[in-house]
CSV table of C-alpha atoms in Angstrom, one decimal:
chain,number,residue,atom,x,y,z
A,1,MET,CA,99.4,115.4,120.8
A,2,LYS,CA,98.4,111.7,120.3
A,3,THR,CA,99.1,110.4,116.8
A,4,ILE,CA,96.4,110.8,114.2
A,5,GLY,CA,95.9,107.1,113.7
A,6,LYS,CA,98.7,104.6,113.9
A,7,ASP,CA,97.8,102.8,110.6
A,8,GLY,CA,95.3,102.7,107.8
A,9,ILE,CA,93.6,105.6,106.1
A,10,LEU,CA,94.0,108.2,108.9
A,11,LEU,CA,97.8,108.2,109.1
A,12,ARG,CA,98.1,107.9,105.3
A,13,LEU,CA,96.0,111.0,104.8
A,14,ALA,CA,97.9,112.9,107.4
A,15,LYS,CA,101.2,111.8,105.8
A,16,ASP,CA,100.2,113.3,102.5
A,17,MET,CA,101.2,116.5,104.1
A,18,TYR,CA,103.8,115.2,106.6
A,19,PRO,CA,105.3,112.1,104.8
A,20,GLU,CA,108.3,111.7,107.1
A,21,LYS,CA,106.4,111.9,110.4
A,22,ASP,CA,104.9,109.3,112.8
A,23,ASP,CA,103.3,112.0,114.9
A,24,LEU,CA,102.4,115.7,114.6
A,25,SER,CA,103.1,118.7,116.8
A,26,SER,CA,100.2,120.9,118.0
A,27,ILE,CA,101.3,123.5,115.5
A,28,GLU,CA,101.2,121.0,112.7
A,29,VAL,CA,97.8,119.8,113.7
A,30,LYS,CA,96.5,123.3,113.6
A,31,THR,CA,98.1,123.8,110.2
A,32,LEU,CA,96.6,120.6,108.9
A,33,PHE,CA,93.1,121.6,110.1
A,34,ASN,CA,93.4,125.0,108.4
A,35,ASP,CA,94.9,123.6,105.2
A,36,ILE,CA,91.9,121.3,104.8
A,37,CYS,CA,89.6,124.2,105.4
A,38,HIS,CA,91.3,126.4,102.8
A,39,LYS,CA,91.6,123.6,100.3
A,40,TYR,CA,88.0,122.4,100.3
A,41,ILE,CA,85.7,125.1,101.8
A,42,GLN,CA,84.9,128.1,99.6
A,43,ARG,CA,81.6,128.9,101.4
A,44,GLU,CA,81.1,132.6,102.1
A,45,GLY,CA,81.9,133.3,105.7
A,46,ILE,CA,84.4,130.5,106.3
A,47,TYR,CA,87.2,133.0,106.9
A,48,ASP,CA,85.1,134.8,109.5
A,49,LEU,CA,84.4,131.4,111.2
A,50,LEU,CA,88.1,130.6,111.2
A,51,SER,CA,89.0,134.0,112.5
A,52,TRP,CA,86.5,133.6,115.4
A,53,LEU,CA,88.0,130.2,116.1
A,54,GLU,CA,91.4,131.8,116.6
A,55,GLY,CA,90.0,133.7,119.6
A,56,THR,CA,88.7,130.6,121.3
A,57,ASP,CA,90.3,127.6,123.0
A,58,PHE,CA,89.5,125.3,120.1
A,59,TYR,CA,93.1,124.3,119.3
A,60,ARG,CA,93.9,123.8,123.0
A,61,ALA,CA,90.7,122.3,124.4
A,62,PRO,CA,90.1,118.7,125.2
A,63,ALA,CA,87.4,116.7,123.4
A,64,SER,CA,85.9,115.5,126.7
A,65,THR,CA,86.6,115.6,130.5
A,66,ARG,CA,87.6,112.0,131.0
A,67,TYR,CA,86.8,109.9,127.9
A,68,HIS,CA,88.1,110.3,124.3
A,69,GLY,CA,90.5,113.1,123.7
A,70,ASP,CA,90.7,114.2,127.3
A,71,TYR,CA,94.0,116.1,126.9
A,72,GLU,CA,95.1,119.5,125.7
A,73,GLY,CA,94.4,119.7,122.0
A,74,GLY,CA,92.1,116.8,122.0
A,75,LEU,CA,89.2,118.7,120.4
A,76,CYS,CA,91.1,119.6,117.3
A,77,ASP,CA,92.6,116.1,117.1
A,78,HIS,CA,89.1,114.6,117.4
A,79,SER,CA,87.7,116.9,114.7
A,80,LEU,CA,90.4,115.8,112.3
A,81,HIS,CA,89.9,112.1,113.2
A,82,VAL,CA,86.2,112.5,112.4
A,83,TYR,CA,87.0,114.2,109.2
A,84,PHE,CA,89.3,111.4,108.0
A,85,CYS,CA,86.8,108.7,109.0
A,86,PHE,CA,83.9,110.6,107.5
A,87,ARG,CA,85.6,111.3,104.2
A,88,SER,CA,86.8,107.7,103.9
A,89,TYR,CA,83.3,106.3,104.8
A,90,VAL,CA,81.5,108.6,102.3
A,91,LYS,CA,84.0,108.1,99.4
A,92,LYS,CA,84.7,104.4,99.8
A,93,ARG,CA,81.4,103.1,101.1
A,94,CYS,CA,78.5,105.4,100.7
A,95,GLU,CA,79.2,106.8,97.2
A,96,PRO,CA,79.9,103.5,95.5
A,97,GLY,CA,77.6,101.3,97.6
A,98,TYR,CA,74.6,103.5,98.2
A,99,HIS,CA,74.9,106.3,95.6
A,100,LEU,CA,75.1,108.9,98.5
A,101,SER,CA,77.3,111.7,97.3
A,102,MET,CA,78.6,114.6,99.3
A,103,SER,CA,80.9,117.4,98.1
A,104,GLU,CA,84.4,117.8,99.6
A,105,GLU,CA,83.2,121.1,101.0
A,106,SER,CA,80.2,119.5,102.9
A,107,ILE,CA,82.3,116.7,104.2
A,108,ALA,CA,84.8,119.2,105.6
A,109,LEU,CA,82.2,121.5,107.1
A,110,CYS,CA,80.3,118.7,108.8
A,111,ALA,CA,83.2,116.9,110.2
A,112,LEU,CA,85.7,119.6,111.2
A,113,PHE,CA,83.1,121.8,112.9
A,114,HIS,CA,80.6,119.2,114.3
A,115,ASP,CA,81.8,119.8,117.9
A,116,LEU,CA,82.0,123.6,118.0
A,117,CYS,CA,79.6,123.3,120.9
A,118,LYS,CA,82.6,122.3,123.0
A,119,VAL,CA,84.5,125.5,122.5
A,120,ASP,CA,85.3,127.5,125.6
A,121,ILE,CA,83.4,125.2,128.0
A,122,TYR,CA,86.2,123.3,129.6
A,123,LYS,CA,88.0,124.6,132.8
A,124,THR,CA,91.0,123.2,134.6
A,125,GLU,CA,90.9,122.5,138.3
A,126,MET,CA,93.2,120.6,140.7
A,127,ARG,CA,92.5,117.5,142.8
A,128,ASN,CA,94.4,115.0,144.9
A,129,LYS,CA,95.5,111.8,143.3
A,130,LYS,CA,98.0,109.0,144.4
A,131,ASN,CA,101.0,108.7,142.2
A,132,ALA,CA,102.9,105.5,141.2
A,133,GLN,CA,104.7,105.6,144.6
A,134,GLY,CA,101.4,105.8,146.5
A,135,GLN,CA,101.9,109.4,147.5
A,136,TRP,CA,99.2,112.0,147.2
A,137,GLU,CA,99.8,114.9,144.8
A,138,GLN,CA,97.9,117.7,143.1
A,139,VAL,CA,96.9,116.9,139.5
A,140,PRO,CA,94.9,119.0,137.0
A,141,PHE,CA,91.6,117.7,135.7
A,142,TYR,CA,88.9,119.1,133.4
A,143,THR,CA,85.5,120.3,134.3
A,144,ILE,CA,82.6,121.8,132.3
A,145,GLU,CA,81.3,125.3,132.7
A,146,ASP,CA,79.0,126.0,129.7
A,147,ALA,CA,77.6,129.5,129.7
A,148,PHE,CA,75.3,128.8,126.8
A,149,PRO,CA,73.9,125.2,127.4
A,150,VAL,CA,71.5,125.0,124.4
A,151,GLY,CA,72.2,121.4,123.3
A,152,HIS,CA,75.1,119.6,121.6
A,153,GLY,CA,74.8,119.4,117.8
A,154,SER,CA,72.2,122.1,117.7
A,155,LYS,CA,74.6,124.5,119.5
A,156,SER,CA,77.3,123.7,116.8
A,157,VAL,CA,74.8,124.5,114.1
A,158,TYR,CA,73.8,127.8,115.9
A,159,ILE,CA,77.5,128.9,116.1
A,160,MET,CA,78.2,128.0,112.5
A,161,ASN,CA,75.1,129.9,111.3
A,162,ARG,CA,76.5,133.1,112.8
A,163,TYR,CA,79.2,133.0,110.1
A,164,LEU,CA,78.0,131.0,107.1
A,165,LYS,CA,74.9,129.4,105.6
A,166,LEU,CA,74.6,125.6,106.0
A,167,THR,CA,72.5,123.4,103.7
A,168,ASP,CA,69.6,121.3,105.1
A,169,ILE,CA,71.8,118.2,104.8
A,170,GLU,CA,74.7,119.8,106.7
A,171,THR,CA,72.4,121.1,109.4
A,172,ALA,CA,70.8,117.7,110.0
A,173,ALA,CA,74.2,115.9,110.0
A,174,ILE,CA,75.8,118.3,112.5
A,175,ALA,CA,72.7,118.6,114.7
A,176,TYR,CA,72.3,114.8,115.0
A,177,HIS,CA,75.9,113.6,114.8
A,178,MET,CA,75.4,112.1,118.3
A,179,GLY,CA,72.8,109.7,116.9
A,180,PHE,CA,70.9,107.8,119.5
A,181,SER,CA,73.5,108.3,122.3
A,182,TYR,CA,72.6,111.9,123.3
A,183,GLY,CA,69.1,111.4,124.7
A,184,ASP,CA,67.0,112.8,121.8
A,185,ASP,CA,63.8,111.0,121.1
A,186,ALA,CA,64.6,107.8,119.2
A,187,ARG,CA,61.8,108.3,116.7
A,188,THR,CA,63.1,111.8,115.9
A,189,VAL,CA,66.6,110.5,115.4
A,190,GLY,CA,65.4,107.7,113.2
A,191,ASN,CA,63.4,110.1,111.1
A,192,VAL,CA,66.4,112.4,110.6
A,193,PHE,CA,68.6,109.4,109.6
A,194,SER,CA,65.9,108.2,107.2
A,195,ARG,CA,65.6,111.6,105.5
A,196,PHE,CA,69.2,112.6,105.7
A,197,PRO,CA,71.4,109.4,105.7
A,198,GLU,CA,74.4,111.8,105.6
A,199,ALA,CA,73.6,112.4,109.3
A,200,PHE,CA,73.9,108.7,110.0
A,201,ALA,CA,77.2,108.7,108.1
A,202,LEU,CA,78.6,111.5,110.2
A,203,SER,CA,77.4,109.8,113.4
A,204,THR,CA,79.1,106.6,112.3
A,205,ALA,CA,82.4,108.4,111.6
A,206,ASP,CA,82.2,110.1,115.0
A,207,MET,CA,81.8,106.7,116.7
A,208,GLU,CA,84.6,105.2,114.7
A,209,ALA,CA,86.9,108.1,115.7
A,210,THR,CA,85.9,107.8,119.3
A,211,TYR,CA,85.9,104.0,119.8
A,212,PHE,CA,88.6,102.9,117.3
A,213,VAL,CA,91.0,105.8,116.6
A,214,GLU,CA,91.0,107.3,120.1
A,215,ASN,CA,90.3,104.2,122.2
A,216,GLU,CA,93.3,103.6,124.5
A,217,HIS,CA,92.0,100.1,125.1
A,218,TRP,CA,92.2,99.2,121.3
A,219,PRO,CA,93.8,97.3,119.9
A,220,ARG,CA,93.7,94.8,122.8
């Protein structure tokens, strides 16, 4: 696993549970994810959702094929990164600055499960690649095989609604967490962000996690 933030709020929050560690094992990452769920989410159906998650590849899957979190366990890592970014953004910027308030439960539900659409869609194949010595060798790489391609955020909402009831705000935030980058009509996205600024906040946290926390080119 790649570390949950090398400095700032991310590592400090993770270190509340693991104060002596600079990194977390895959087992500890899974424990952290579930501990946050158990601490903050009391919604009826959450245990059914977590039970379903156990039967999927959520804790092993990458977050993408070749961009952020493109390694085993990257999806769970990314979900935690977004959670820490989202919680910090809401509590430290949105609440005091814009009087936008979200419960700890809603923050956790939106952030930790925003990418459920990626569960069980990644497959591993092999390809030839030159190593450091210039010799060809077989290396694994991820491909996508989605048996239920019904969108991105909307698919996450669909999966969650099998097990628990989301509020309108949570639905909007998860469905449009990709913001303007997914290909949805810009006017529609703008209308959603205007009516549900929580959706903009989650989109911002997702981008922060992707382009700051998980960016291998940053800091320069």
